[in-house]
XYZ file of C-alpha atoms in Angstrom:
356
model
C -3.607 -10.951 14.031
C 0.181 -10.867 13.689
C 2.786 -9.591 16.147
C 1.881 -7.264 19.008
C -1.737 -6.200 19.334
C -2.265 -2.544 20.265
C -3.788 -1.880 23.676
C -6.978 -0.288 22.302
C -7.795 -3.333 20.156
C -6.971 -5.704 22.998
C -9.301 -3.857 25.389
C -12.053 -3.822 22.764
C -11.803 -7.591 22.228
C -11.858 -8.292 25.971
C -14.746 -5.909 26.633
C -16.877 -7.454 23.889
C -15.781 -11.025 24.685
C -14.249 -11.520 21.236
C -11.882 -14.458 20.937
C -8.516 -13.331 19.594
C -5.357 -15.162 18.593
C -1.862 -14.259 17.433
C -1.186 -16.566 14.471
C 2.557 -15.886 14.560
C 4.636 -18.641 16.125
C 5.088 -17.965 19.832
C 8.565 -17.919 21.415
C 8.339 -21.495 22.652
C 7.242 -22.800 19.241
C 10.025 -20.906 17.481
C 12.609 -22.289 19.912
C 11.261 -25.810 19.529
C 11.256 -25.585 15.731
C 14.804 -24.183 15.456
C 16.145 -26.740 17.948
C 14.440 -29.536 16.052
C 15.792 -28.354 12.716
C 19.415 -27.971 13.783
C 19.476 -31.218 15.716
C 18.420 -32.976 12.516
C 21.097 -31.176 10.543
C 23.818 -32.320 12.944
C 22.549 -35.881 12.763
C 22.651 -35.593 8.957
C 19.268 -37.206 8.748
C 18.046 -34.816 6.061
C 19.314 -35.346 2.545
C 17.842 -32.318 0.746
C 19.443 -28.904 0.325
C 19.585 -27.107 3.652
C 17.594 -24.049 2.545
C 14.849 -26.212 1.104
C 14.883 -28.396 4.224
C 14.434 -25.352 6.413
C 11.520 -23.890 4.429
C 9.783 -27.227 4.028
C 10.047 -28.006 7.715
C 8.834 -24.537 8.611
C 5.708 -24.926 6.459
C 4.961 -28.345 7.946
C 5.542 -27.096 11.476
C 3.320 -24.035 11.006
C 0.657 -26.200 9.358
C 0.550 -28.370 12.474
C 0.653 -25.276 14.730
C -2.343 -23.626 13.004
C -4.284 -26.890 12.877
C -3.999 -27.166 16.646
C -5.204 -23.558 17.116
C -8.207 -24.101 14.851
C -9.165 -27.336 16.612
C -8.923 -25.906 20.118
C -10.188 -22.320 19.790
C -11.880 -21.821 16.429
C -13.539 -25.094 15.508
C -16.853 -23.372 14.619
C -15.408 -20.945 12.052
C -17.321 -20.736 8.748
C -15.729 -17.628 7.209
C -12.311 -15.982 7.179
C -12.270 -12.213 6.637
C -8.662 -11.398 5.752
C -7.380 -7.834 5.984
C -4.124 -8.286 4.086
C -3.712 -11.409 1.980
C 0.033 -10.869 1.441
C 0.766 -11.415 5.130
C -1.842 -14.037 5.904
C -0.237 -17.447 6.602
C -0.638 -19.774 3.626
C -0.616 -22.766 5.976
C -3.731 -21.513 7.739
C -5.399 -20.819 4.402
C -4.717 -24.390 3.221
C -6.285 -25.767 6.393
C -9.307 -23.495 5.910
C -9.827 -24.744 2.365
C -9.608 -28.362 3.503
C -12.431 -27.625 5.938
C -14.524 -25.696 3.377
C -14.129 -22.434 5.311
C -14.891 -19.526 2.951
C -12.049 -16.984 2.775
C -12.600 -13.364 1.735
C -10.053 -10.552 1.460
C -10.254 -6.875 0.498
C -7.515 -5.947 -1.964
C -6.826 -2.206 -1.635
C -3.977 -2.188 -4.130
C -4.580 -2.899 -7.789
C -0.841 -3.369 -8.249
C -0.976 -6.505 -6.075
C -3.004 -8.211 -8.757
C 0.165 -8.593 -10.780
C 2.582 -9.553 -8.049
C 0.398 -12.096 -6.302
C 0.486 -15.723 -7.378
C -2.716 -17.705 -7.781
C -4.165 -17.580 -4.321
C -6.360 -20.242 -2.701
C -8.610 -17.438 -1.447
C -12.252 -17.999 -2.330
C -13.158 -14.341 -2.939
C -11.225 -11.114 -3.432
C -12.981 -7.764 -3.007
C -11.046 -5.673 -5.522
C -10.734 -1.901 -5.439
C -10.600 -1.743 -9.233
C -12.148 -3.321 -12.277
C -10.746 -6.822 -12.963
C -9.670 -5.889 -16.497
C -6.465 -7.654 -15.559
C -8.184 -10.876 -16.574
C -7.247 -9.866 -20.100
C -3.572 -9.625 -19.208
C -1.163 -12.532 -19.583
C 0.514 -11.368 -16.363
C -2.573 -11.843 -14.241
C -3.047 -15.074 -12.301
C -6.018 -14.010 -10.200
C -9.580 -14.413 -11.414
C -11.813 -14.587 -8.323
C -12.648 -10.874 -8.159
C -15.674 -8.996 -6.898
C -15.552 -5.294 -7.755
C -15.906 -3.325 -4.506
C -14.246 0.018 -5.251
C -12.464 2.315 -2.774
C -14.796 1.690 0.160
C -12.924 3.695 2.815
C -12.577 6.723 0.542
C -16.295 6.708 -0.261
C -17.281 6.714 3.391
C -14.757 9.502 4.069
C -16.423 11.641 1.405
C -19.766 11.155 3.148
C -18.493 13.126 6.160
C -19.649 16.595 5.064
C -18.726 18.248 8.375
C -15.109 17.140 8.105
C -14.906 18.203 4.444
C -16.139 21.665 5.395
C -13.413 21.947 8.058
C -10.765 20.913 5.515
C -11.981 23.560 3.089
C -11.542 26.180 5.829
C -8.088 24.785 6.675
C -6.945 25.179 3.083
C -8.227 28.731 2.948
C -6.646 29.795 6.254
C -3.349 27.901 6.079
C -2.550 28.158 2.381
C -4.541 31.248 1.354
C -6.380 29.137 -1.208
C -3.165 28.632 -3.179
C -3.004 25.751 -5.630
C -1.625 22.683 -3.868
C 0.235 19.737 -5.358
C 0.318 16.687 -3.131
C 3.550 14.687 -3.515
C 3.473 10.991 -2.568
C 6.810 9.306 -1.898
C 7.740 5.808 -0.758
C 8.779 4.973 2.776
C 12.517 4.979 3.429
C 13.962 2.121 5.462
C 16.217 3.565 8.196
C 18.421 0.497 8.465
C 21.045 0.576 5.699
C 21.168 -3.192 5.293
C 17.390 -3.491 4.964
C 17.425 -0.570 2.545
C 19.832 -2.400 0.229
C 17.424 -5.331 0.053
C 14.602 -3.135 -1.304
C 14.309 -3.211 -5.081
C 11.800 -0.340 -5.290
C 11.462 1.850 -2.197
C 15.179 2.281 -1.544
C 17.203 5.443 -0.802
C 18.522 5.734 -4.348
C 15.072 5.723 -5.969
C 13.590 8.105 -3.410
C 16.558 10.460 -3.847
C 15.961 10.583 -7.614
C 12.275 11.277 -7.004
C 12.876 14.042 -4.421
C 15.424 15.688 -6.702
C 12.896 15.745 -9.551
C 10.305 17.304 -7.249
C 12.887 19.986 -6.467
C 13.243 20.716 -10.196
C 9.465 21.017 -10.665
C 8.976 23.155 -7.536
C 11.749 25.477 -8.668
C 9.932 26.093 -11.968
C 6.418 26.383 -10.466
C 6.897 28.768 -7.543
C 3.220 29.741 -7.495
C 2.210 26.202 -6.499
C 2.583 24.756 -2.986
C 4.110 21.269 -2.885
C 3.136 19.142 0.116
C 5.308 16.033 0.486
C 3.511 13.188 2.215
C 4.737 9.722 3.079
C 3.685 6.956 5.450
C 6.469 8.098 7.782
C 9.086 10.846 8.032
C 11.925 8.325 8.328
C 13.784 10.034 5.494
C 14.553 12.995 7.794
C 16.667 10.668 9.960
C 18.813 9.438 7.045
C 21.996 11.397 6.300
C 21.949 10.217 2.686
C 19.235 12.821 1.985
C 20.700 15.731 3.979
C 22.134 17.839 1.143
C 19.098 17.355 -1.066
C 16.625 18.116 1.717
C 18.536 21.243 2.667
C 17.898 22.813 -0.742
C 14.441 21.242 -1.195
C 12.932 22.490 2.062
C 14.578 25.879 1.711
C 12.188 26.517 -1.156
C 9.308 28.628 0.142
C 6.714 26.553 -1.719
C 7.749 23.082 -0.452
C 6.549 21.611 2.857
C 6.729 18.220 4.528
C 3.593 16.855 6.159
C 4.545 15.661 9.660
C 2.875 12.744 11.428
C 0.904 14.903 13.882
C -0.355 17.259 11.196
C -4.051 17.016 10.333
C -3.047 16.466 6.714
C -1.038 13.383 7.675
C -4.320 11.494 7.354
C -4.226 10.442 3.705
C -7.774 11.385 2.742
C -7.485 14.834 4.344
C -4.413 15.559 2.224
C -6.093 14.127 -0.856
C -9.155 16.317 -0.368
C -7.296 19.651 -0.051
C -4.912 19.153 -2.978
C -5.555 20.406 -6.511
C -2.919 18.245 -8.174
C -0.998 15.123 -7.321
C 2.396 13.789 -8.415
C 3.562 10.585 -6.838
C 5.241 7.250 -6.912
C 2.606 4.572 -7.281
C 0.580 3.940 -4.126
C -2.969 2.780 -3.417
C -3.873 6.428 -2.700
C -3.200 7.272 -6.346
C -5.825 4.772 -7.468
C -8.290 6.332 -5.022
C -7.355 9.792 -6.319
C -8.214 8.662 -9.856
C -11.624 7.517 -8.588
C -12.482 11.064 -7.447
C -10.886 12.493 -10.625
C -7.990 14.357 -9.050
C -5.651 15.810 -11.661
C -2.440 13.801 -11.357
C 0.652 12.259 -12.912
C 2.245 8.988 -11.779
C 6.037 8.997 -11.436
C 7.355 5.812 -13.059
C 10.985 6.439 -13.972
C 11.777 3.023 -12.512
C 9.435 1.234 -14.953
C 7.491 -0.669 -12.313
C 4.199 -0.188 -14.135
C 5.347 -1.431 -17.548
C 3.514 -4.744 -17.278
C 0.172 -3.194 -16.393
C -2.412 -2.355 -18.991
C -4.808 -0.093 -17.140
C -2.875 3.193 -16.800
C -2.581 5.117 -20.041
C 0.905 6.264 -21.030
C -0.360 9.855 -20.983
C -0.356 10.059 -17.148
C 2.994 8.310 -16.560
C 6.254 10.217 -16.053
C 8.894 7.878 -17.486
C 11.932 10.114 -18.092
C 13.343 13.645 -17.750
C 11.466 14.856 -20.825
C 8.164 13.622 -19.377
C 8.973 15.240 -16.038
C 9.024 18.774 -17.401
C 6.479 18.373 -20.176
C 3.822 16.470 -18.234
C 4.118 18.443 -15.004
C 3.629 21.614 -17.046
C 0.655 20.040 -18.792
C -0.802 19.035 -15.406
C -0.585 22.545 -13.953
C -1.646 24.483 -17.056
C -4.244 22.342 -18.812
C -6.891 21.430 -16.229
C -9.610 20.531 -18.732
C -7.403 18.243 -20.848
C -5.859 16.634 -17.742
C -9.358 15.926 -16.405
C -10.204 14.109 -19.628
C -7.125 11.882 -19.240
C -8.029 11.042 -15.645
C -11.628 10.244 -16.580
C -10.347 7.842 -19.214
C -8.175 6.080 -16.644
C -11.046 6.049 -14.163
C -13.229 4.286 -16.722
C -10.501 1.686 -17.328
C -10.022 0.951 -13.637
C -13.478 1.398 -12.099
C -15.897 1.048 -15.021
C -19.232 2.654 -14.156
C -18.704 2.412 -10.406
C -19.592 5.607 -8.506
C -19.356 6.744 -4.915
C -23.132 6.537 -4.593
C -23.165 2.915 -5.734
C -20.472 1.980 -3.203
C -22.293 3.654 -0.310
C -25.605 2.036 -1.279
C -24.002 -1.401 -1.644
C -22.233 -1.433 1.719
C -24.897 0.331 3.759
């Protein structure tokens, strides 16, 4: 694991005598590495560019660090089950491959298939159909189609689904609900400026467009859901949020709300409009009527969403949101087409049977 381990996980590992290890560099190792690097710089013993020197030394140091951990605590490992390949240390993966340790990861986000370089992972359990093999932008080929596993097991919980149906009836009087998926806003202004996609500017444009749609469709309830409610703490949004949340049909889902759990919110909604997230791909799997907001052209290089469900400009915003709310049968046909492109003939039943 990386960083601080939560207390519940730590207690579980100890209780069940599971060996655990933080693969991040510890404080002593970081201090040793930085001291070593800068002492070399002052001695002018390194001739390469300083930035390259730093990164090269860091890789070599971490390679040695992970080798030592594997030799002392995990010498019997045969498989690596990796939760999030983006964050997994490449140095450790290189060592694993040298020792013929089989590495497996579950890729929840289809979009990663385009941003990830060729990975030395042995197997990748992909949520969606690897049609990206036909794309010149794809560098990953070691896919096993797994589908949205977590969503499928959620849908098996009939008792919970019944409670959610009652919640929708009691809380929203069975009104039509549009779930709105935003991106997380970084509170720190400096970190925000480093984000090319989920920055304040882009989120502000998105929220303002939701305001326009909600103003036109007052008979529909708009539930705005994000990973956090950080945006409420950022003054940049104040004026926009004042008018947005003064609309009687717009609500923000707070962290302690039952609908803050993604699949609960997904189940109760009738429609969905959102910036691209992994939840949108899962929504397509269960054929939720939706439109993907892509004014920032992040999905241009991908060949598995049809243009018909992408909002690319102001004209699309009004036309396609109206189509979504007023043409359920035709919208369903578009979603089924996209489902076929992404998931092929995979069904919930097949996923449950495979992983049971």
